[in-house]
Amino acid sequence: MNELKKIFVLQDYGVVKFKFKEIMDQRGIKRNTLARAINTRFEVVNHYYQGNIEKLDVDILARICQALDCQISDVMEFEKVENPPSENISSSDLF
């Protein structure tokens, strides 16, 4: 039987932070109001508001930015780790 090689390595590269809650609270915009304004369900807006986004929908993101009159950089930021991983994996390591 062929031996399987590990093809996925968990490493801390950093994290994407979402700032929808801060912006909406600062402007007094309710989740229901935003959901109606961008023609989507409350649950979708609630996930963005709480920062619980598993898969980013760029159409929803564009509608939110349009409704909030902001740029993507206003609602998202990438937070780097202090010491990024140094191990590089080449395609030859995968097979």
PDB file of N, CA, C and O in Angstrom, residues 11-61:
ATOM      1  N   GLN A  11      -0.101  26.422  10.009  1.00  0.00           N
ATOM      2  CA  GLN A  11       0.857  27.405  10.489  1.00  0.00           C
ATOM      3  C   GLN A  11       0.137  28.724  10.672  1.00  0.00           C
ATOM      4  O   GLN A  11      -0.869  28.985  10.009  1.00  0.00           O
ATOM      5  N   ASP A  12       0.644  29.541  11.535  1.00  0.00           N
ATOM      6  CA  ASP A  12       0.037  30.836  11.790  1.00  0.00           C
ATOM      7  C   ASP A  12       0.648  31.881  10.863  1.00  0.00           C
ATOM      8  O   ASP A  12       1.785  32.295  11.045  1.00  0.00           O
ATOM      9  N   TYR A  13      -0.117  32.257   9.838  1.00  0.00           N
ATOM     10  CA  TYR A  13       0.343  33.268   8.888  1.00  0.00           C
ATOM     11  C   TYR A  13      -0.174  34.648   9.241  1.00  0.00           C
ATOM     12  O   TYR A  13       0.262  35.624   8.690  1.00  0.00           O
ATOM     13  N   GLY A  14      -1.161  34.726  10.092  1.00  0.00           N
ATOM     14  CA  GLY A  14      -1.814  35.970  10.438  1.00  0.00           C
ATOM     15  C   GLY A  14      -3.315  35.780  10.382  1.00  0.00           C
ATOM     16  O   GLY A  14      -3.800  34.667  10.205  1.00  0.00           O
ATOM     17  N   VAL A  15      -4.036  36.872  10.515  1.00  0.00           N
ATOM     18  CA  VAL A  15      -5.488  36.779  10.547  1.00  0.00           C
ATOM     19  C   VAL A  15      -6.101  38.010   9.885  1.00  0.00           C
ATOM     20  O   VAL A  15      -5.537  39.097   9.945  1.00  0.00           O
ATOM     21  N   VAL A  16      -7.229  37.802   9.218  1.00  0.00           N
ATOM     22  CA  VAL A  16      -7.981  38.910   8.641  1.00  0.00           C
ATOM     23  C   VAL A  16      -9.000  39.356   9.690  1.00  0.00           C
ATOM     24  O   VAL A  16      -9.784  38.545  10.180  1.00  0.00           O
ATOM     25  N   LYS A  17      -8.959  40.618  10.046  1.00  0.00           N
ATOM     26  CA  LYS A  17      -9.890  41.181  11.032  1.00  0.00           C
ATOM     27  C   LYS A  17     -10.966  41.968  10.292  1.00  0.00           C
ATOM     28  O   LYS A  17     -10.675  42.701   9.345  1.00  0.00           O
ATOM     29  N   PHE A  18     -12.204  41.817  10.746  1.00  0.00           N
ATOM     30  CA  PHE A  18     -13.328  42.532  10.162  1.00  0.00           C
ATOM     31  C   PHE A  18     -13.797  43.611  11.123  1.00  0.00           C
ATOM     32  O   PHE A  18     -13.825  43.398  12.331  1.00  0.00           O
ATOM     33  N   LYS A  19     -14.156  44.771  10.574  1.00  0.00           N
ATOM     34  CA  LYS A  19     -14.523  45.917  11.404  1.00  0.00           C
ATOM     35  C   LYS A  19     -15.945  46.399  11.129  1.00  0.00           C
ATOM     36  O   LYS A  19     -16.260  47.553  11.341  1.00  0.00           O
ATOM     37  N   PHE A  20     -16.806  45.501  10.655  1.00  0.00           N
ATOM     38  CA  PHE A  20     -18.186  45.879  10.350  1.00  0.00           C
ATOM     39  C   PHE A  20     -18.913  46.357  11.598  1.00  0.00           C
ATOM     40  O   PHE A  20     -19.615  47.355  11.568  1.00  0.00           O
ATOM     41  N   LYS A  21     -18.738  45.640  12.707  1.00  0.00           N
ATOM     42  CA  LYS A  21     -19.428  45.991  13.961  1.00  0.00           C
ATOM     43  C   LYS A  21     -19.068  47.408  14.393  1.00  0.00           C
ATOM     44  O   LYS A  21     -19.952  48.205  14.709  1.00  0.00           O
ATOM     45  N   GLU A  22     -17.786  47.724  14.395  1.00  0.00           N
ATOM     46  CA  GLU A  22     -17.344  49.038  14.839  1.00  0.00           C
ATOM     47  C   GLU A  22     -17.930  50.146  13.963  1.00  0.00           C
ATOM     48  O   GLU A  22     -18.432  51.156  14.474  1.00  0.00           O
ATOM     49  N   ILE A  23     -17.876  49.943  12.653  1.00  0.00           N
ATOM     50  CA  ILE A  23     -18.386  50.961  11.727  1.00  0.00           C
ATOM     51  C   ILE A  23     -19.896  51.121  11.872  1.00  0.00           C
ATOM     52  O   ILE A  23     -20.413  52.237  11.951  1.00  0.00           O
ATOM     53  N   MET A  24     -20.615  50.006  11.920  1.00  0.00           N
ATOM     54  CA  MET A  24     -22.070  50.072  12.013  1.00  0.00           C
ATOM     55  C   MET A  24     -22.507  50.680  13.343  1.00  0.00           C
ATOM     56  O   MET A  24     -23.416  51.514  13.380  1.00  0.00           O
ATOM     57  N   ASP A  25     -21.871  50.277  14.438  1.00  0.00           N
ATOM     58  CA  ASP A  25     -22.222  50.833  15.748  1.00  0.00           C
ATOM     59  C   ASP A  25     -21.917  52.325  15.808  1.00  0.00           C
ATOM     60  O   ASP A  25     -22.710  53.113  16.330  1.00  0.00           O
ATOM     61  N   GLN A  26     -20.777  52.712  15.252  1.00  0.00           N
ATOM     62  CA  GLN A  26     -20.374  54.120  15.241  1.00  0.00           C
ATOM     63  C   GLN A  26     -21.373  54.981  14.475  1.00  0.00           C
ATOM     64  O   GLN A  26     -21.670  56.104  14.861  1.00  0.00           O
ATOM     65  N   ARG A  27     -21.932  54.424  13.409  1.00  0.00           N
ATOM     66  CA  ARG A  27     -22.870  55.164  12.571  1.00  0.00           C
ATOM     67  C   ARG A  27     -24.335  54.933  12.957  1.00  0.00           C
ATOM     68  O   ARG A  27     -25.229  55.519  12.342  1.00  0.00           O
ATOM     69  N   GLY A  28     -24.558  54.085  13.940  1.00  0.00           N
ATOM     70  CA  GLY A  28     -25.925  53.814  14.387  1.00  0.00           C
ATOM     71  C   GLY A  28     -26.749  53.024  13.383  1.00  0.00           C
ATOM     72  O   GLY A  28     -27.975  53.176  13.322  1.00  0.00           O
ATOM     73  N   ILE A  29     -26.087  52.159  12.617  1.00  0.00           N
ATOM     74  CA  ILE A  29     -26.785  51.367  11.602  1.00  0.00           C
ATOM     75  C   ILE A  29     -27.102  49.995  12.174  1.00  0.00           C
ATOM     76  O   ILE A  29     -26.201  49.276  12.628  1.00  0.00           O
ATOM     77  N   LYS A  30     -28.367  49.636  12.157  1.00  0.00           N
ATOM     78  CA  LYS A  30     -28.812  48.338  12.670  1.00  0.00           C
ATOM     79  C   LYS A  30     -28.612  47.268  11.596  1.00  0.00           C
ATOM     80  O   LYS A  30     -28.654  47.544  10.393  1.00  0.00           O
ATOM     81  N   ARG A  31     -28.421  46.029  12.050  1.00  0.00           N
ATOM     82  CA  ARG A  31     -28.226  44.916  11.124  1.00  0.00           C
ATOM     83  C   ARG A  31     -29.433  44.711  10.219  1.00  0.00           C
ATOM     84  O   ARG A  31     -29.283  44.441   9.021  1.00  0.00           O
ATOM     85  N   ASN A  32     -30.646  44.845  10.777  1.00  0.00           N
ATOM     86  CA  ASN A  32     -31.855  44.709   9.957  1.00  0.00           C
ATOM     87  C   ASN A  32     -31.906  45.769   8.862  1.00  0.00           C
ATOM     88  O   ASN A  32     -32.278  45.484   7.724  1.00  0.00           O
ATOM     89  N   THR A  33     -31.533  46.976   9.203  1.00  0.00           N
ATOM     90  CA  THR A  33     -31.545  48.081   8.246  1.00  0.00           C
ATOM     91  C   THR A  33     -30.567  47.811   7.110  1.00  0.00           C
ATOM     92  O   THR A  33     -30.903  47.998   5.931  1.00  0.00           O
ATOM     93  N   LEU A  34     -29.375  47.351   7.448  1.00  0.00           N
ATOM     94  CA  LEU A  34     -28.382  47.058   6.419  1.00  0.00           C
ATOM     95  C   LEU A  34     -28.831  45.876   5.558  1.00  0.00           C
ATOM     96  O   LEU A  34     -28.684  45.910   4.328  1.00  0.00           O
ATOM     97  N   ALA A  35     -29.387  44.846   6.172  1.00  0.00           N
ATOM     98  CA  ALA A  35     -29.853  43.682   5.418  1.00  0.00           C
ATOM     99  C   ALA A  35     -30.900  44.083   4.385  1.00  0.00           C
ATOM    100  O   ALA A  35     -30.851  43.645   3.234  1.00  0.00           O
ATOM    101  N   ARG A  36     -31.833  44.942   4.788  1.00  0.00           N
ATOM    102  CA  ARG A  36     -32.856  45.409   3.844  1.00  0.00           C
ATOM    103  C   ARG A  36     -32.227  46.280   2.750  1.00  0.00           C
ATOM    104  O   ARG A  36     -32.578  46.169   1.583  1.00  0.00           O
ATOM    105  N   ALA A  37     -31.268  47.121   3.126  1.00  0.00           N
ATOM    106  CA  ALA A  37     -30.647  48.035   2.166  1.00  0.00           C
ATOM    107  C   ALA A  37     -29.861  47.289   1.085  1.00  0.00           C
ATOM    108  O   ALA A  37     -29.803  47.742  -0.060  1.00  0.00           O
ATOM    109  N   ILE A  38     -29.263  46.150   1.437  1.00  0.00           N
ATOM    110  CA  ILE A  38     -28.464  45.419   0.450  1.00  0.00           C
ATOM    111  C   ILE A  38     -29.190  44.180  -0.079  1.00  0.00           C
ATOM    112  O   ILE A  38     -28.598  43.372  -0.797  1.00  0.00           O
ATOM    113  N   ASN A  39     -30.467  44.042   0.291  1.00  0.00           N
ATOM    114  CA  ASN A  39     -31.311  42.958  -0.215  1.00  0.00           C
ATOM    115  C   ASN A  39     -30.745  41.572   0.088  1.00  0.00           C
ATOM    116  O   ASN A  39     -30.522  40.753  -0.803  1.00  0.00           O
ATOM    117  N   THR A  40     -30.485  41.335   1.372  1.00  0.00           N
ATOM    118  CA  THR A  40     -30.023  40.018   1.812  1.00  0.00           C
ATOM    119  C   THR A  40     -30.649  39.692   3.155  1.00  0.00           C
ATOM    120  O   THR A  40     -31.318  40.528   3.765  1.00  0.00           O
ATOM    121  N   ARG A  41     -30.446  38.481   3.604  1.00  0.00           N
ATOM    122  CA  ARG A  41     -31.028  38.036   4.875  1.00  0.00           C
ATOM    123  C   ARG A  41     -30.274  38.637   6.073  1.00  0.00           C
ATOM    124  O   ARG A  41     -29.077  38.905   5.991  1.00  0.00           O
ATOM    125  N   PHE A  42     -30.994  38.780   7.171  1.00  0.00           N
ATOM    126  CA  PHE A  42     -30.403  39.271   8.418  1.00  0.00           C
ATOM    127  C   PHE A  42     -29.215  38.400   8.823  1.00  0.00           C
ATOM    128  O   PHE A  42     -28.182  38.908   9.266  1.00  0.00           O
ATOM    129  N   GLU A  43     -29.354  37.076   8.674  1.00  0.00           N
ATOM    130  CA  GLU A  43     -28.306  36.143   9.106  1.00  0.00           C
ATOM    131  C   GLU A  43     -26.985  36.406   8.384  1.00  0.00           C
ATOM    132  O   GLU A  43     -25.909  36.277   8.982  1.00  0.00           O
ATOM    133  N   VAL A  44     -27.061  36.788   7.117  1.00  0.00           N
ATOM    134  CA  VAL A  44     -25.845  37.086   6.353  1.00  0.00           C
ATOM    135  C   VAL A  44     -25.155  38.311   6.940  1.00  0.00           C
ATOM    136  O   VAL A  44     -23.956  38.289   7.220  1.00  0.00           O
ATOM    137  N   VAL A  45     -25.906  39.365   7.142  1.00  0.00           N
ATOM    138  CA  VAL A  45     -25.347  40.591   7.724  1.00  0.00           C
ATOM    139  C   VAL A  45     -24.845  40.320   9.138  1.00  0.00           C
ATOM    140  O   VAL A  45     -23.783  40.812   9.533  1.00  0.00           O
ATOM    141  N   ASN A  46     -25.557  39.521   9.889  1.00  0.00           N
ATOM    142  CA  ASN A  46     -25.155  39.191  11.256  1.00  0.00           C
ATOM    143  C   ASN A  46     -23.792  38.495  11.283  1.00  0.00           C
ATOM    144  O   ASN A  46     -22.972  38.773  12.157  1.00  0.00           O
ATOM    145  N   HIS A  47     -23.526  37.598  10.329  1.00  0.00           N
ATOM    146  CA  HIS A  47     -22.219  36.936  10.253  1.00  0.00           C
ATOM    147  C   HIS A  47     -21.110  37.955  10.012  1.00  0.00           C
ATOM    148  O   HIS A  47     -20.055  37.896  10.651  1.00  0.00           O
ATOM    149  N   TYR A  48     -21.336  38.884   9.119  1.00  0.00           N
ATOM    150  CA  TYR A  48     -20.340  39.931   8.860  1.00  0.00           C
ATOM    151  C   TYR A  48     -20.167  40.805  10.107  1.00  0.00           C
ATOM    152  O   TYR A  48     -19.053  41.131  10.492  1.00  0.00           O
ATOM    153  N   TYR A  49     -21.274  41.176  10.722  1.00  0.00           N
ATOM    154  CA  TYR A  49     -21.262  42.023  11.917  1.00  0.00           C
ATOM    155  C   TYR A  49     -20.452  41.374  13.040  1.00  0.00           C
ATOM    156  O   TYR A  49     -19.674  42.027  13.722  1.00  0.00           O
ATOM    157  N   GLN A  50     -20.652  40.062  13.233  1.00  0.00           N
ATOM    158  CA  GLN A  50     -19.967  39.349  14.312  1.00  0.00           C
ATOM    159  C   GLN A  50     -18.562  38.883  13.931  1.00  0.00           C
ATOM    160  O   GLN A  50     -17.827  38.375  14.775  1.00  0.00           O
ATOM    161  N   GLY A  51     -18.205  39.038  12.658  1.00  0.00           N
ATOM    162  CA  GLY A  51     -16.891  38.603  12.211  1.00  0.00           C
ATOM    163  C   GLY A  51     -16.791  37.108  12.007  1.00  0.00           C
ATOM    164  O   GLY A  51     -15.695  36.556  11.959  1.00  0.00           O
ATOM    165  N   ASN A  52     -17.933  36.437  11.905  1.00  0.00           N
ATOM    166  CA  ASN A  52     -17.967  34.980  11.713  1.00  0.00           C
ATOM    167  C   ASN A  52     -18.158  34.659  10.234  1.00  0.00           C
ATOM    168  O   ASN A  52     -19.166  34.100   9.840  1.00  0.00           O
ATOM    169  N   ILE A  53     -17.181  34.997   9.434  1.00  0.00           N
ATOM    170  CA  ILE A  53     -17.287  34.813   7.996  1.00  0.00           C
ATOM    171  C   ILE A  53     -16.419  33.628   7.605  1.00  0.00           C
ATOM    172  O   ILE A  53     -15.195  33.671   7.745  1.00  0.00           O
ATOM    173  N   GLU A  54     -17.059  32.557   7.131  1.00  0.00           N
ATOM    174  CA  GLU A  54     -16.315  31.381   6.708  1.00  0.00           C
ATOM    175  C   GLU A  54     -15.835  31.518   5.270  1.00  0.00           C
ATOM    176  O   GLU A  54     -14.706  31.174   4.951  1.00  0.00           O
ATOM    177  N   LYS A  55     -16.714  31.993   4.402  1.00  0.00           N
ATOM    178  CA  LYS A  55     -16.366  32.216   2.997  1.00  0.00           C
ATOM    179  C   LYS A  55     -16.814  33.629   2.641  1.00  0.00           C
ATOM    180  O   LYS A  55     -17.971  33.967   2.796  1.00  0.00           O
ATOM    181  N   LEU A  56     -15.883  34.399   2.170  1.00  0.00           N
ATOM    182  CA  LEU A  56     -16.170  35.786   1.844  1.00  0.00           C
ATOM    183  C   LEU A  56     -16.885  35.879   0.501  1.00  0.00           C
ATOM    184  O   LEU A  56     -16.378  35.411  -0.510  1.00  0.00           O
ATOM    185  N   ASP A  57     -18.062  36.454   0.499  1.00  0.00           N
ATOM    186  CA  ASP A  57     -18.840  36.668  -0.723  1.00  0.00           C
ATOM    187  C   ASP A  57     -18.540  38.089  -1.191  1.00  0.00           C
ATOM    188  O   ASP A  57     -18.963  39.063  -0.562  1.00  0.00           O
ATOM    189  N   VAL A  58     -17.801  38.221  -2.298  1.00  0.00           N
ATOM    190  CA  VAL A  58     -17.386  39.551  -2.742  1.00  0.00           C
ATOM    191  C   VAL A  58     -18.567  40.402  -3.197  1.00  0.00           C
ATOM    192  O   VAL A  58     -18.498  41.634  -3.115  1.00  0.00           O
ATOM    193  N   ASP A  59     -19.647  39.787  -3.657  1.00  0.00           N
ATOM    194  CA  ASP A  59     -20.836  40.558  -4.025  1.00  0.00           C
ATOM    195  C   ASP A  59     -21.465  41.188  -2.784  1.00  0.00           C
ATOM    196  O   ASP A  59     -21.811  42.371  -2.789  1.00  0.00           O
ATOM    197  N   ILE A  60     -21.599  40.417  -1.722  1.00  0.00           N
ATOM    198  CA  ILE A  60     -22.138  40.945  -0.462  1.00  0.00           C
ATOM    199  C   ILE A  60     -21.209  42.026   0.073  1.00  0.00           C
ATOM    200  O   ILE A  60     -21.654  43.091   0.509  1.00  0.00           O
ATOM    201  N   LEU A  61     -19.900  41.778   0.029  1.00  0.00           N
ATOM    202  CA  LEU A  61     -18.929  42.766   0.498  1.00  0.00           C
ATOM    203  C   LEU A  61     -19.068  44.070  -0.279  1.00  0.00           C
ATOM    204  O   LEU A  61     -19.075  45.152   0.308  1.00  0.00           O
TER     205      LEU A  61
END
